[in-house]
XYZ file of C-alpha atoms in Angstrom:
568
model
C -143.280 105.355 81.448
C -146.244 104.105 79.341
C -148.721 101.462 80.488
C -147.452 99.265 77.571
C -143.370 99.914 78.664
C -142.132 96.085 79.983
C -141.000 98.098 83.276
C -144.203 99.397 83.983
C -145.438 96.261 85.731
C -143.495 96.759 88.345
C -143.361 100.293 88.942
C -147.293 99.613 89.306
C -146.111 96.437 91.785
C -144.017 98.961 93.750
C -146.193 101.976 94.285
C -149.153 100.096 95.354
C -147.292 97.857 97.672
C -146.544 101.011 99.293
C -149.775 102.317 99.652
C -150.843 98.782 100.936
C -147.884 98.456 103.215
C -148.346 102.431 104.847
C -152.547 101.486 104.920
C -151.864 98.635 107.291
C -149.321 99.694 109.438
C -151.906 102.031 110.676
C -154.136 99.617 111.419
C -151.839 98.549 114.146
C -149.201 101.195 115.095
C -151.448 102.861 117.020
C -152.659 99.576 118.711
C -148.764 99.513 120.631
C -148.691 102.809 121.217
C -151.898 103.727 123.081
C -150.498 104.584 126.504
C -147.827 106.753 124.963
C -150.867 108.936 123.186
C -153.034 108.537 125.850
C -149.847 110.061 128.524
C -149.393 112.930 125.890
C -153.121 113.960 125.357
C -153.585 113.261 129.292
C -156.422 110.832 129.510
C -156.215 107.702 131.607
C -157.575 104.859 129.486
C -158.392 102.745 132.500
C -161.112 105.251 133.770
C -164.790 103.595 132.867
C -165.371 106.588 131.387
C -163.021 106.550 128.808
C -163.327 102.736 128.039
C -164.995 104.047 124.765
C -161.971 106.240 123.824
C -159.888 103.534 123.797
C -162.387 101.198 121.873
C -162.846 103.148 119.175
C -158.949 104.639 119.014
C -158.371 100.655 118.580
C -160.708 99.597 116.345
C -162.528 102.757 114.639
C -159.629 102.306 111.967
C -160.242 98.852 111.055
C -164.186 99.225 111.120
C -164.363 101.669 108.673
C -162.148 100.207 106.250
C -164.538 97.251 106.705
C -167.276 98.739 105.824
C -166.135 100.971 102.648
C -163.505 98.588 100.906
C -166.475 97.023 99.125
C -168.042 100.758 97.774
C -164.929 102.089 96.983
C -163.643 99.054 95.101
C -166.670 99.282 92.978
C -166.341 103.070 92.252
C -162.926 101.992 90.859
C -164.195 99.753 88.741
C -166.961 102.266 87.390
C -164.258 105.327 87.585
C -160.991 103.781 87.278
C -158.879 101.920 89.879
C -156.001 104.252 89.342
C -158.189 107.413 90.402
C -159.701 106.296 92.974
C -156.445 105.115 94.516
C -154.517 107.978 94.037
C -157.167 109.830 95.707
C -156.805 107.826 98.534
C -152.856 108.129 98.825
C -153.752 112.084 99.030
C -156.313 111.577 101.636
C -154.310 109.548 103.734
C -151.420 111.738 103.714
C -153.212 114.626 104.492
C -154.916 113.274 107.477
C -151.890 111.636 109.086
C -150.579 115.414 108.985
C -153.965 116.700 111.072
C -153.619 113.936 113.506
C -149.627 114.800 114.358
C -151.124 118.164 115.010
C -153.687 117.302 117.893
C -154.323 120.727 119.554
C -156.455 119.869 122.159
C -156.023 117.418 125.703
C -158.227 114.858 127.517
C -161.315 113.866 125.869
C -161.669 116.071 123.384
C -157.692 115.041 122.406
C -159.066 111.414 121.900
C -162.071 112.883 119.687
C -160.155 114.613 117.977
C -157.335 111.787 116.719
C -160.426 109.726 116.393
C -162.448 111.659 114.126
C -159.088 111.953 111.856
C -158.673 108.180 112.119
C -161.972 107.809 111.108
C -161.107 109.984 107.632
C -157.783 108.221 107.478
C -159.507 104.948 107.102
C -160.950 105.973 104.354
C -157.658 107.051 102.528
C -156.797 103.425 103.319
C -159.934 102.264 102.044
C -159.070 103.632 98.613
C -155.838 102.013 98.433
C -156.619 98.829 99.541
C -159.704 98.060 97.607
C -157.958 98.685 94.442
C -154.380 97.618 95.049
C -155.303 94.393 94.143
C -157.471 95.302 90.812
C -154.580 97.625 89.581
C -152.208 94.438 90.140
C -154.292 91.734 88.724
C -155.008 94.350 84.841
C -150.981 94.490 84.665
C -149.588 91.409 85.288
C -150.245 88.226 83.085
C -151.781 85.144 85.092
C -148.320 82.950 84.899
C -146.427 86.107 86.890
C -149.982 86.922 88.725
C -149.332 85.064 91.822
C -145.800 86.220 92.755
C -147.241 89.794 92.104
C -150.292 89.240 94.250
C -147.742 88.176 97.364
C -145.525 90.537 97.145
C -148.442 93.012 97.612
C -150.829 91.261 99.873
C -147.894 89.770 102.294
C -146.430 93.195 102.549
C -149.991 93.834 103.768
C -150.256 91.464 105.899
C -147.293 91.992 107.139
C -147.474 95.542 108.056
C -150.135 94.919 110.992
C -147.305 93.596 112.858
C -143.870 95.776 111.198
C -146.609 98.342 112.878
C -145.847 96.859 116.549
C -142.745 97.340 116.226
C -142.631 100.693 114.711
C -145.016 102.118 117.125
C -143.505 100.714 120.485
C -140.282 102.531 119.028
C -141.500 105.620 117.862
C -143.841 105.609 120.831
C -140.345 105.747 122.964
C -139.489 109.170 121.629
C -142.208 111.124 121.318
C -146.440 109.943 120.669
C -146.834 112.472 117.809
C -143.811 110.702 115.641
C -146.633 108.056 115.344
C -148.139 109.781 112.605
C -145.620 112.128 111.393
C -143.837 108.844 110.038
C -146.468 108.809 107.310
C -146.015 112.610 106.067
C -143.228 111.541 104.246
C -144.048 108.728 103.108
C -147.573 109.967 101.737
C -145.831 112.620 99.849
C -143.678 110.219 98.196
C -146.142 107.614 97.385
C -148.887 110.712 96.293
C -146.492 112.669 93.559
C -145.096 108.742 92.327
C -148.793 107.402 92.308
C -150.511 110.611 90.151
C -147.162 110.875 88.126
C -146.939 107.194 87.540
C -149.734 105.244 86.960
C -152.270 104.547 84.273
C -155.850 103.087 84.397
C -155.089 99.954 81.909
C -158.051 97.772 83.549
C -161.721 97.505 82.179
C -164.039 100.319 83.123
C -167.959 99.928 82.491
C -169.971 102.825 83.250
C -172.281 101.936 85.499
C -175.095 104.232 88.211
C -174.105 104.260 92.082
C -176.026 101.746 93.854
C -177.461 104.001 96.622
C -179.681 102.068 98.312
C -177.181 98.962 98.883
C -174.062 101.436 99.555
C -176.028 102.771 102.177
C -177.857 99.597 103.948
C -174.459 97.306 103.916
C -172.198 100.471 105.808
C -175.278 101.053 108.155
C -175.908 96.972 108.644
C -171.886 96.172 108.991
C -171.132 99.414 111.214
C -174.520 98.365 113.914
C -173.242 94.829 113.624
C -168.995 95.534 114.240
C -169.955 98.281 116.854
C -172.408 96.295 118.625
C -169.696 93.538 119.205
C -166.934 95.888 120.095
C -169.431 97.600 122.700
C -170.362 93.857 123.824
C -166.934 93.604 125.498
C -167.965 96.177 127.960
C -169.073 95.399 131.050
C -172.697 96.381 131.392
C -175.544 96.177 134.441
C -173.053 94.423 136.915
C -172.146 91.754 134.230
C -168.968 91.599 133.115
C -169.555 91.842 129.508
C -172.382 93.437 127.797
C -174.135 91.217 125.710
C -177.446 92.483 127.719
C -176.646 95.375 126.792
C -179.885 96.828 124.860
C -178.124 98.758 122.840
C -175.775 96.042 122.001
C -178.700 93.417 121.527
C -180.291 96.346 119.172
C -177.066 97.055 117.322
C -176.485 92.995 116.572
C -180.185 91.832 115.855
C -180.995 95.250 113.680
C -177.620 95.266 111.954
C -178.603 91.632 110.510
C -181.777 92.410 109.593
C -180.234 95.475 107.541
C -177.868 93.409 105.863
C -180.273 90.735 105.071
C -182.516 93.489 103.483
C -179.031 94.480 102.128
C -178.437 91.477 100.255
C -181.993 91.433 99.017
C -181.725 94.457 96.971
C -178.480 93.473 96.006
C -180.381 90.684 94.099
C -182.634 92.866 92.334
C -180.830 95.830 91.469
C -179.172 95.668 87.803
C -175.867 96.761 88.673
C -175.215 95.857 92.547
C -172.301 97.232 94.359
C -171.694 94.220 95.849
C -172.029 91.709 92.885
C -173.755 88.900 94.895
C -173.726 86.599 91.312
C -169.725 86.115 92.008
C -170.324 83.734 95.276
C -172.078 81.257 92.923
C -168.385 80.580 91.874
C -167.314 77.861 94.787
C -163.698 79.142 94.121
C -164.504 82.660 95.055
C -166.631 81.730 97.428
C -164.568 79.375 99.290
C -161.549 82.145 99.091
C -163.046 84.654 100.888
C -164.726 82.343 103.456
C -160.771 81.463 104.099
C -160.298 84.869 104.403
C -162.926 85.965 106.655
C -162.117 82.537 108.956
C -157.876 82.710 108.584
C -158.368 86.790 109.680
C -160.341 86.076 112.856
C -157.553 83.084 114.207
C -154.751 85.346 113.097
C -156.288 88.459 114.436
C -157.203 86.750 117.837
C -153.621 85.602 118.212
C -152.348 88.827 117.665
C -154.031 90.327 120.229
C -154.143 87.651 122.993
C -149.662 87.280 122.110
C -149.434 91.371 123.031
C -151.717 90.223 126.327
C -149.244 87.151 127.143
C -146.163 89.138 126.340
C -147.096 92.844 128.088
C -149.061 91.201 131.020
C -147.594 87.817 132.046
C -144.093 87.202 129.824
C -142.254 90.281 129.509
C -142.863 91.065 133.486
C -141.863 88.080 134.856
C -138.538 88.288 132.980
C -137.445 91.904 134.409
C -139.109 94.367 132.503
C -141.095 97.345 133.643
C -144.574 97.791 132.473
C -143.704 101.487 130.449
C -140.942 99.109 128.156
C -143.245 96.230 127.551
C -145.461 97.648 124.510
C -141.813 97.885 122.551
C -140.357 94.769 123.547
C -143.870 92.548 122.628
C -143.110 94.312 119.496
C -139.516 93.373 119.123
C -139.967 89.790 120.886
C -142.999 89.238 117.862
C -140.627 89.771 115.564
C -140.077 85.767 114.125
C -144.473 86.380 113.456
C -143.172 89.116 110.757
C -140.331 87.287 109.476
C -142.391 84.399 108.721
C -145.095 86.272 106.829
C -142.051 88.167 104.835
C -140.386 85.179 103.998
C -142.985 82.479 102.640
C -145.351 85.028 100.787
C -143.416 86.136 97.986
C -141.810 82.376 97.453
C -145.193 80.658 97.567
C -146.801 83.162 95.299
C -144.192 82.087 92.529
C -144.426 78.471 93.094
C -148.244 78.989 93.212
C -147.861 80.645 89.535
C -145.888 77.053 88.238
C -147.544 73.887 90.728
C -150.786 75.543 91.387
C -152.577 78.241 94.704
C -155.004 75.549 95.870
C -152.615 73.418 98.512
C -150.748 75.832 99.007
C -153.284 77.917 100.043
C -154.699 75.118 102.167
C -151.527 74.226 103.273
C -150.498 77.410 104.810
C -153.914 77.250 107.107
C -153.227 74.065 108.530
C -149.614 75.038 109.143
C -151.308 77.659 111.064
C -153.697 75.277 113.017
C -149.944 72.989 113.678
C -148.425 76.212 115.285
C -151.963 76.744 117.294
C -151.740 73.737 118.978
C -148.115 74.227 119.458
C -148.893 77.716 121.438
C -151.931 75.289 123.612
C -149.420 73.402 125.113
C -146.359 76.016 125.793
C -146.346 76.534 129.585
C -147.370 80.477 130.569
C -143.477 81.312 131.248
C -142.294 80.021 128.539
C -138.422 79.161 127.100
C -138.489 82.217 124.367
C -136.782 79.901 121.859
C -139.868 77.766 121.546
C -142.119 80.583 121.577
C -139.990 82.073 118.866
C -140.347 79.099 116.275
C -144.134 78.790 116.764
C -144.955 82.281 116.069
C -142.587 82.084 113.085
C -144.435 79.005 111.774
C -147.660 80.596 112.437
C -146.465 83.630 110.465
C -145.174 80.868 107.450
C -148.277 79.406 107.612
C -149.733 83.147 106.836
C -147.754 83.534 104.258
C -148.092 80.514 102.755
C -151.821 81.071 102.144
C -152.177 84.886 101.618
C -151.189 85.288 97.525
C -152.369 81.767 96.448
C -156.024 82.699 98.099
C -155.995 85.848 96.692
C -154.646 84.873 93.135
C -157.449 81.946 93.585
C -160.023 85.144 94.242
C -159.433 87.499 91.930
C -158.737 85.067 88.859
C -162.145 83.728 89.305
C -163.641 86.931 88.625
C -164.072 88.803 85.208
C -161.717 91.796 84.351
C -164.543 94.083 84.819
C -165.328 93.079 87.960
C -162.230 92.928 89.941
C -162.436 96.241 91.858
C -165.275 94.935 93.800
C -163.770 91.274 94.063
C -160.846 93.228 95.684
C -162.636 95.339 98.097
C -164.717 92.065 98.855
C -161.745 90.112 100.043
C -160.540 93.014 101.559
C -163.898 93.515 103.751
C -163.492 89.853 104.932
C -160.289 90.668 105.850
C -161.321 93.366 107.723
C -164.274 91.912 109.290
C -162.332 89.424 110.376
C -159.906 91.735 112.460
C -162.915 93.279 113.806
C -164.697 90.190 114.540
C -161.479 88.622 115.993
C -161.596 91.247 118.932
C -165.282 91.108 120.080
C -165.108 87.082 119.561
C -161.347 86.210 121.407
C -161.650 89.026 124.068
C -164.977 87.693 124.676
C -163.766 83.975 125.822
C -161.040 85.449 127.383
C -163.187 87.733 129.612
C -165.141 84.204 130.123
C -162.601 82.301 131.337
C -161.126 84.848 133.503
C -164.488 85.667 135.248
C -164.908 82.346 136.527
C -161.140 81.750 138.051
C -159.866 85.613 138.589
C -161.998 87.261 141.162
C -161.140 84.084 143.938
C -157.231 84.508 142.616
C -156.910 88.135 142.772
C -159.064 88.129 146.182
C -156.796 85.448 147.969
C -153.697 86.964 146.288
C -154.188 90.542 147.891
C -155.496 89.070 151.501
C -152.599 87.171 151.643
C -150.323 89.976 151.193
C -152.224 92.061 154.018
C -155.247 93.763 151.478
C -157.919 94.341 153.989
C -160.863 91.806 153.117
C -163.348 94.288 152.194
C -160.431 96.607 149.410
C -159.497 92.412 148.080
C -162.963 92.100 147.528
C -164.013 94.947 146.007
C -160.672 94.811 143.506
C -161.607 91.195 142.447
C -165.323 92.024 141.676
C -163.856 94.584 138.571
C -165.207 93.076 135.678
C -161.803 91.252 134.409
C -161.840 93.223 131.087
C -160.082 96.204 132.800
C -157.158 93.439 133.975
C -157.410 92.561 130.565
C -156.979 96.495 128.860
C -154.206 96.836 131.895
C -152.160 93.764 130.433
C -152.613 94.913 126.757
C -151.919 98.857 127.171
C -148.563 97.681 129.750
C -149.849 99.056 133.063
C -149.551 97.589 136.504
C -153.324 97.346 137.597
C -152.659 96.511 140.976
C -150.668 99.605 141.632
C -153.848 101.073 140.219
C -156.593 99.820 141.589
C -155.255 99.669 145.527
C -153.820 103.004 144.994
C -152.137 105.413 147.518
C -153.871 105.143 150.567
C -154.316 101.835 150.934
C -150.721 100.928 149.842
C -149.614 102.941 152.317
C -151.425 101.127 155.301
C -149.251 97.844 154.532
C -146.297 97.022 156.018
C -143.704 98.444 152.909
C -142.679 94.702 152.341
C -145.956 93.734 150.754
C -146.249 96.749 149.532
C -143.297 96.842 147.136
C -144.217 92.917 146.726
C -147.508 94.062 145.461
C -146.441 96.665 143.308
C -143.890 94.501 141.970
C -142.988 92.982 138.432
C -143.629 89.450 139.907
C -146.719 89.649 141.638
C -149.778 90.503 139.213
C -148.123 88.288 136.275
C -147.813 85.156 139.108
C -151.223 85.868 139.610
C -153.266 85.990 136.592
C -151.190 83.194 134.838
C -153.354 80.608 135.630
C -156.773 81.814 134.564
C -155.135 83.557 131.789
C -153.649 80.313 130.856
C -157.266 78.819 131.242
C -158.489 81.058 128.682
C -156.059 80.567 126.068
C -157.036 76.767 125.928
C -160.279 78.161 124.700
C -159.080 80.782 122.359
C -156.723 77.868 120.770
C -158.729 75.814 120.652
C -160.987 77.931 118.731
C -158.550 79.222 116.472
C -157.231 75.733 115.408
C -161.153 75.061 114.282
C -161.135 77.679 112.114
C -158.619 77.007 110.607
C -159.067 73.414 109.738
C -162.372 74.829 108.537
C -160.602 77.381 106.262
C -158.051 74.843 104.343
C -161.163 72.960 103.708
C -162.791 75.346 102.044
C -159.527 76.752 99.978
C -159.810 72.993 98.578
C -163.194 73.658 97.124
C -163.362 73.432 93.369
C -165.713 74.987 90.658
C -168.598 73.191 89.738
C -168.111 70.389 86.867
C -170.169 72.373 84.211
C -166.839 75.302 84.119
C -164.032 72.831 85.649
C -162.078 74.046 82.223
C -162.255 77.502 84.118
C -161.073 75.959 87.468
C -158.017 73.529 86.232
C -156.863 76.775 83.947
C -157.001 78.975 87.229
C -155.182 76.265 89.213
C -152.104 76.084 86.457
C -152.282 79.772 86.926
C -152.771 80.387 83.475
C -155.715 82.823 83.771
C -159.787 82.573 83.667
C -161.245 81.348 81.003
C -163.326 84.017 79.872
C -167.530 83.631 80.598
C -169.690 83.760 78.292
């Protein structure tokens, strides 16, 4: 089928939703099934020492694709969007087979799937910086928006089809994990080089070295150095003392300040700094970035509430409770996969700007909701906030993007993708280091006296109580998210079997350590909440932002949805 056949639209629609849909899935299948991998490559995530391991298993994935969406999105506009995404359909495929096939156990095991991870990313890199582009050259602007949703919700909502999928596949056996994508990748790799056609402008342009390589080495000190801040460091319980960590977030600015000053000087900039002088792409990605840290953090702080506090409480054991936070977040996914498509085509007719908007403060609504559920909550009520969150999602995800990449010129919208998709990305990253961090806050200032009267209480000799509740609370924290029972853990044989086997089984229980850290967890979600309902009150504001009055032609045609205007 030609680039010019009526059909071929959507065969482009369908083939790089797939690649979109298998490149985000991955950014979160593995995130439900860590203790499955770590129990089949025989490393205990919970040992200090492997703290790291786990770090980087959870967020090496989204890091790099934050880092190279930008650079590979501009090498698609230079050598063609199609190429460079079929390239990275191959790539992915072909890694996801070398990480099924991990050979080796304990830490080099976690190297190992890390290092592929690592190369994966970049497979998803390639598809999702140009997924977009390739979308945006063959549809017209009046069918652009329901185009853009379909891909970008599918997106969306594949970090959280990928809880689900993981916490079943983890079930059978750890290695299905990535074996589900063999198939898959074969498929979407002969259909993608058989099928599609570069139809999109292509200027010739030289590599921008020097800003390639100062943005990945500024973005990577600056996303490491927050994920290693989580840590606990020099009896602190986090590790923003951490030198390395102080180094990593100071010296990764300064790089990407000097980044952005060669970007302004160089004639043909990977990173086209002269788009953010348009307030509608602009404010789109600052939505982005802002919308991906509150949705990120409440991803991640749900699978803590569910695995550690919820799901325990109501009768199941700690090995089920990675699959059922998957299966209980289901309404989240349903809300996403319902409003994106729908509000892309009514964005096409009435216009993506309140819509966009809209959908964020929807999302703040379903915040505040979520503040004042109690910690054992009636599931039904639960259920309808996390859908409305996930409708809220939806609602914003294809009108921002249609408002992003129709603000652009043709030739630039590789970059303009891989931009939005590095503030996506960012976000994700930045959502970790920022929510984890007030959660570890909170906890440190209520958990150590609860866990220490807690154990006494139960006949924990003073000095084991004591010891237990001066942990730094991010290992309660990893315990809750991975599904362990850290008390069985941290007392461990010998001193459970000094107690009287009452308080033992009491202590070791499904009731005891959820009881316990409900309140200070509880504590900290007021913060996190709180937090995420700024941002996104801060986010619909600046979707609303409008172009400057010298092009407002170019902004009112963009809002019917009828296209940019082209610049002169």
């Amino acid at each position: 089928m030609g680039p010019d056949h009526p059909r071929y639209p959507w065969v482009a629609l369908s083939n790089t939703t797939l690649g979109t849909l298998i490149a985000t899935i991955n950014s979160s299948i593995v995130l439900i099934s860590l203790p499955a991998i770590f129990n089949g490559i025989d490393l205990d995530p919970l040992q200090p020492g492997n703290v790291s391991y786990l770090l980087w298993m959870l967020m090496g994935y989204m890091l790099v694709t934050a880092v190279l969406v930008v650079t590979l999105g501009r090498l698609g506009d230079i050598y063609g969007r199609v190429r460079i995404y079929n390239a990275g359909f191959l790539i992915f495929t072909v890694t996801s087979v070398a990480l099924s096939l991990d050979p080796l156990h304990g830490g080099g095991g976690a190297l190992w799937l890390i290092g592929w991870r690592v190369a994966q990313a970049v497979g998803g890199s390639m598809l999702m910086a140009n997924s977009a582009a390739i979308i945006t050259d063959v549809f017209p602007a009046e069918r652009r928006g329901m185009a853009l949703g379909v891909n970008i919700v599918a997106g969306i909502a594949g970090s959280f089809i990928g809880l689900v999928l993981g916490g079943l596949l983890a079930e059978w056996n750890w290695r299905s994990i990535f074996w589900v994508n063999v198939p898959i990748g074969i498929l979407g790799t002969v259909w993608a080089y058989r099928s599609l056609h570069d139809t999109g402008s292509r200027r010739p342009a030289r590599i921008d070295w020097w800003g390639n390589v100062t943005f990945a080495l500024g973005l990577t000190a600056l996303l490491a150095a927050i994920t290693y801040g989580i840590q606990p460091y020099g009896g602190h319980t986090m590790g923003w003392t951490n030198p390395w960590v102080l180094g990593g977030l100071f010296g990764g600015i300064v790089v990407l300040v000097a980044f952005c000053l060669i970007e302004s000087r160089v004639a043909e900039p990977m990173f086209p700094l002269a788009l953010f002088r348009d307030p509608i792409f602009a404010g789109g990605n600052a939505a982005t970035l802002l919308g991906s840290i509150a949705r990120g953090g409440l991803q991640f702080m749900l699978i803590i509430w569910l695995q550690g506090i919820w799901l325990p409480l109501h009768g199941y054991d700690y090995a089920d409770t990675p699959l059922w936070a998957g299966i209980y977040l289901v309404p989240l996914t349903v809300g996403f996969l319902a409003a994106g498509p729908i509000a892309g085509y009514l964005s096409d007719r009435y216009g993506a700007r309140l819509f966009a908007s809209g959908g964020l403060l929807v999302m703040a609504v379903s915040f505040g909701g979520l503040l004042v559920l109690p910690t054992d909550f009636g599931y039904p009520a639960f259920a309808f906030l996390v859908f409305l969150n996930g409708l809220g999602g939806g609602l914003f995800a294809a009108p921002n993007t249609s408002l992003i990449m129709s603000s652009v010129p043709a030739e630039a919208r590789g970059a303009a993708s891989g931009m939005r998709a590095t503030f996506q990305n960012a976000g994700m990253v930045l959502s970790i280091g920022v929510f984890f961090s007030l959660m570890v806050a909170g906890l440190a200032s209520s958990l150590p006296g609860t866990l220490s009267s807690g154990l006494t209480a139960q006949g924990v000799p003073a000095a084991d109580a004591h010891a237990i509740a001066a942990l730094p609370p991010v290992g309660t924290l990893f315990a809750a998210f991975l599904g362990y029972n850290p008390i069985q853990n941290l007392l461990g044989p010998h001193v459970l079997s000094q107690l009287p086997p009452s308080s033992a089984h009491t202590l070791t229980g499904r009731q005891f350590f959820p009881q316990l850290i409900s309140g200070p967890f509880h504590d900290g979600l007021v913060v996190v909440f709180w937090l995420a309902i700024a941002m996104s009150v801060v986010a619909a504001a600046a979707s609303l932002v409008r172009d400057r009055p010298g092009v407002a032609d170019r902004a009112a045609t963009v809002e019917r949805g009828t296209g940019p205007v082209p610049r002169t």
